[in-house]
PDB file of C-alpha atoms in Angstrom:
ATOM      1  CA  MET A   1      25.584 118.345 -70.244  1.00  0.00           C
ATOM      2  CA  ASN A   2      23.655 117.835 -67.022  1.00  0.00           C
ATOM      3  CA  VAL A   3      25.987 116.667 -64.256  1.00  0.00           C
ATOM      4  CA  ASN A   4      25.083 116.412 -60.576  1.00  0.00           C
ATOM      5  CA  VAL A   5      27.913 118.184 -58.767  1.00  0.00           C
ATOM      6  CA  TRP A   6      27.110 116.245 -55.538  1.00  0.00           C
ATOM      7  CA  GLY A   7      27.191 112.744 -57.063  1.00  0.00           C
ATOM      8  CA  TYR A   8      30.087 110.655 -58.334  1.00  0.00           C
ATOM      9  CA  ARG A   9      30.147 110.152 -62.085  1.00  0.00           C
ATOM     10  CA  GLU A  10      29.283 106.618 -63.152  1.00  0.00           C
ATOM     11  CA  THR A  11      32.631 106.453 -64.958  1.00  0.00           C
ATOM     12  CA  SER A  12      34.717 107.541 -61.920  1.00  0.00           C
ATOM     13  CA  GLY A  13      35.299 104.029 -60.604  1.00  0.00           C
ATOM     14  CA  ARG A  14      34.157 105.047 -57.099  1.00  0.00           C
ATOM     15  CA  LEU A  15      33.361 102.022 -54.941  1.00  0.00           C
ATOM     16  CA  GLU A  16      31.413 102.892 -51.790  1.00  0.00           C
ATOM     17  CA  ALA A  17      33.064 100.103 -49.798  1.00  0.00           C
ATOM     18  CA  ILE A  18      36.479 101.784 -50.127  1.00  0.00           C
ATOM     19  CA  ASP A  19      37.589 104.308 -47.493  1.00  0.00           C
ATOM     20  CA  LEU A  20      39.146 107.216 -49.401  1.00  0.00           C
ATOM     21  CA  THR A  21      40.845 108.745 -46.343  1.00  0.00           C
ATOM     22  CA  GLY A  22      44.540 109.239 -47.092  1.00  0.00           C
ATOM     23  CA  PHE A  23      44.184 108.979 -50.877  1.00  0.00           C
ATOM     24  CA  LYS A  24      46.265 111.540 -52.784  1.00  0.00           C
ATOM     25  CA  VAL A  25      44.285 114.062 -54.847  1.00  0.00           C
ATOM     26  CA  GLU A  26      45.482 115.176 -58.255  1.00  0.00           C
ATOM     27  CA  ALA A  27      44.011 118.337 -59.798  1.00  0.00           C
ATOM     28  CA  ALA A  28      43.988 118.834 -63.561  1.00  0.00           C
ATOM     29  CA  ASP A  29      47.438 120.414 -63.334  1.00  0.00           C
ATOM     30  CA  GLU A  30      49.156 118.984 -60.214  1.00  0.00           C
ATOM     31  CA  ASP A  31      48.889 117.228 -56.851  1.00  0.00           C
ATOM     32  CA  ILE A  32      46.864 119.198 -54.288  1.00  0.00           C
ATOM     33  CA  GLY A  33      46.915 117.079 -51.117  1.00  0.00           C
ATOM     34  CA  LYS A  34      45.285 114.119 -49.394  1.00  0.00           C
ATOM     35  CA  VAL A  35      41.722 113.223 -48.450  1.00  0.00           C
ATOM     36  CA  SER A  36      41.124 113.912 -44.765  1.00  0.00           C
ATOM     37  CA  LYS A  37      37.437 112.905 -44.823  1.00  0.00           C
ATOM     38  CA  HIS A  38      34.686 112.077 -47.271  1.00  0.00           C
ATOM     39  CA  SER A  39      30.972 111.429 -47.517  1.00  0.00           C
ATOM     40  CA  ASP A  40      28.960 109.154 -49.763  1.00  0.00           C
ATOM     41  CA  ASP A  41      25.604 110.557 -48.632  1.00  0.00           C
ATOM     42  CA  ALA A  42      23.099 110.578 -51.476  1.00  0.00           C
ATOM     43  CA  GLY A  43      22.809 114.049 -52.946  1.00  0.00           C
ATOM     44  CA  SER A  44      25.728 115.462 -50.946  1.00  0.00           C
ATOM     45  CA  SER A  45      28.790 113.307 -51.612  1.00  0.00           C
ATOM     46  CA  TYR A  46      32.152 115.037 -51.303  1.00  0.00           C
ATOM     47  CA  ILE A  47      35.811 114.730 -50.401  1.00  0.00           C
ATOM     48  CA  VAL A  48      37.656 117.047 -48.021  1.00  0.00           C
ATOM     49  CA  VAL A  49      41.278 117.585 -49.044  1.00  0.00           C
ATOM     50  CA  ASP A  50      44.024 118.656 -46.662  1.00  0.00           C
ATOM     51  CA  THR A  51      46.042 120.869 -48.993  1.00  0.00           C
ATOM     52  CA  GLY A  52      49.153 121.073 -46.862  1.00  0.00           C
ATOM     53  CA  PRO A  53      51.312 124.169 -47.285  1.00  0.00           C
ATOM     54  CA  TRP A  54      50.228 125.345 -50.759  1.00  0.00           C
ATOM     55  CA  ILE A  55      47.268 127.272 -49.363  1.00  0.00           C
ATOM     56  CA  PHE A  56      48.467 127.702 -45.813  1.00  0.00           C
ATOM     57  CA  GLY A  57      47.445 124.281 -44.608  1.00  0.00           C
ATOM     58  CA  ARG A  58      43.728 124.724 -45.110  1.00  0.00           C
ATOM     59  CA  GLU A  59      41.234 122.116 -46.179  1.00  0.00           C
ATOM     60  CA  VAL A  60      38.987 122.335 -49.230  1.00  0.00           C
ATOM     61  CA  LEU A  61      35.696 120.596 -49.893  1.00  0.00           C
ATOM     62  CA  LEU A  62      35.288 119.156 -53.388  1.00  0.00           C
ATOM     63  CA  PRO A  63      31.857 117.909 -54.459  1.00  0.00           C
ATOM     64  CA  ALA A  64      31.918 114.330 -55.758  1.00  0.00           C
ATOM     65  CA  GLY A  65      31.017 115.542 -59.253  1.00  0.00           C
ATOM     66  CA  THR A  66      34.519 117.000 -59.611  1.00  0.00           C
ATOM     67  CA  VAL A  67      36.021 113.499 -59.329  1.00  0.00           C
ATOM     68  CA  ILE A  68      36.802 112.014 -62.716  1.00  0.00           C
ATOM     69  CA  HIS A  69      38.639 108.875 -61.583  1.00  0.00           C
ATOM     70  CA  VAL A  70      39.401 106.950 -58.405  1.00  0.00           C
ATOM     71  CA  ASP A  71      42.481 104.716 -58.722  1.00  0.00           C
ATOM     72  CA  VAL A  72      42.174 102.320 -55.793  1.00  0.00           C
ATOM     73  CA  ALA A  73      45.436 100.493 -56.569  1.00  0.00           C
ATOM     74  CA  GLN A  74      47.457 103.743 -56.534  1.00  0.00           C
ATOM     75  CA  GLU A  75      45.263 105.314 -53.795  1.00  0.00           C
ATOM     76  CA  LYS A  76      44.810 108.413 -55.947  1.00  0.00           C
ATOM     77  CA  ILE A  77      41.804 110.539 -56.870  1.00  0.00           C
ATOM     78  CA  TYR A  78      41.779 112.676 -60.001  1.00  0.00           C
ATOM     79  CA  VAL A  79      39.590 115.783 -60.193  1.00  0.00           C
ATOM     80  CA  ASP A  80      38.784 117.937 -63.215  1.00  0.00           C
ATOM     81  CA  ARG A  81      39.553 121.306 -61.660  1.00  0.00           C
ATOM     82  CA  THR A  82      42.834 123.198 -61.664  1.00  0.00           C
ATOM     83  CA  LYS A  83      44.775 124.068 -58.560  1.00  0.00           C
ATOM     84  CA  GLU A  84      43.823 127.734 -59.061  1.00  0.00           C
ATOM     85  CA  GLN A  85      40.085 126.929 -59.373  1.00  0.00           C
ATOM     86  CA  ILE A  86      40.274 124.944 -56.138  1.00  0.00           C
ATOM     87  CA  LYS A  87      42.289 127.646 -54.375  1.00  0.00           C
ATOM     88  CA  SER A  88      39.704 130.258 -55.426  1.00  0.00           C
ATOM     89  CA  ALA A  89      36.711 128.265 -54.113  1.00  0.00           C
ATOM     90  CA  PRO A  90      34.703 129.562 -51.147  1.00  0.00           C
ATOM     91  CA  GLU A  91      36.672 129.037 -47.944  1.00  0.00           C
ATOM     92  CA  PHE A  92      35.944 125.780 -46.127  1.00  0.00           C
ATOM     93  CA  VAL A  93      36.049 125.365 -42.336  1.00  0.00           C
ATOM     94  CA  SER A  94      35.025 121.846 -41.378  1.00  0.00           C
ATOM     95  CA  GLU A  95      33.476 122.757 -38.009  1.00  0.00           C
ATOM     96  CA  GLN A  96      31.306 125.440 -39.631  1.00  0.00           C
ATOM     97  CA  HIS A  97      30.485 124.034 -43.050  1.00  0.00           C
ATOM     98  CA  ILE A  98      29.922 120.250 -42.802  1.00  0.00           C
ATOM     99  CA  GLY A  99      26.154 119.833 -43.027  1.00  0.00           C
ATOM    100  CA  ASP A 100      25.531 123.556 -43.737  1.00  0.00           C
ATOM    101  CA  SER A 101      23.027 123.693 -46.615  1.00  0.00           C
ATOM    102  CA  ASP A 102      23.840 127.349 -47.389  1.00  0.00           C
ATOM    103  CA  TYR A 103      27.528 126.488 -47.780  1.00  0.00           C
ATOM    104  CA  TYR A 104      26.661 123.465 -49.940  1.00  0.00           C
ATOM    105  CA  SER A 105      24.602 125.772 -52.181  1.00  0.00           C
ATOM    106  CA  ARG A 106      27.510 128.221 -52.533  1.00  0.00           C
ATOM    107  CA  ILE A 107      30.127 125.557 -53.190  1.00  0.00           C
ATOM    108  CA  GLY A 108      27.797 123.671 -55.546  1.00  0.00           C
ATOM    109  CA  GLY A 109      27.154 126.873 -57.484  1.00  0.00           C
ATOM    110  CA  TYR A 110      30.872 127.629 -57.649  1.00  0.00           C
ATOM    111  CA  TYR A 111      31.936 124.213 -58.950  1.00  0.00           C
ATOM    112  CA  GLY A 112      28.772 123.768 -61.018  1.00  0.00           C
ATOM    113  CA  GLY A 113      29.717 126.913 -62.930  1.00  0.00           C
ATOM    114  CA  PHE A 114      32.652 125.020 -64.466  1.00  0.00           C
ATOM    115  CA  LEU A 115      30.531 122.174 -65.838  1.00  0.00           C
ATOM    116  CA  GLY A 116      30.229 121.959 -69.592  1.00  0.00           C
TER     117      GLY A 116
END
């Protein structure tokens, strides 16, 4: 299976005209937070999730390839990673990592390692 970790899956239902900010994010095993920002840039699409208190209020960056479904009516995004996989991802600090190609390589390698 060859999946681009930085692009939305054709089957995800992602519509570029929809602002995902505020959508709830559901991991494979439970709710993990809400989208605080997102990007639809070709080759580097992602969502940033404010996790709230479950990992001390930090944000996590999830490449678009982790998104399996976007439910616009329910304002919910489903990802195919567990809460523990997301918690164990390389730390994300928005001011340091947005646009940082080295960080994108690390995070892409981390999440890409789970692809079938």
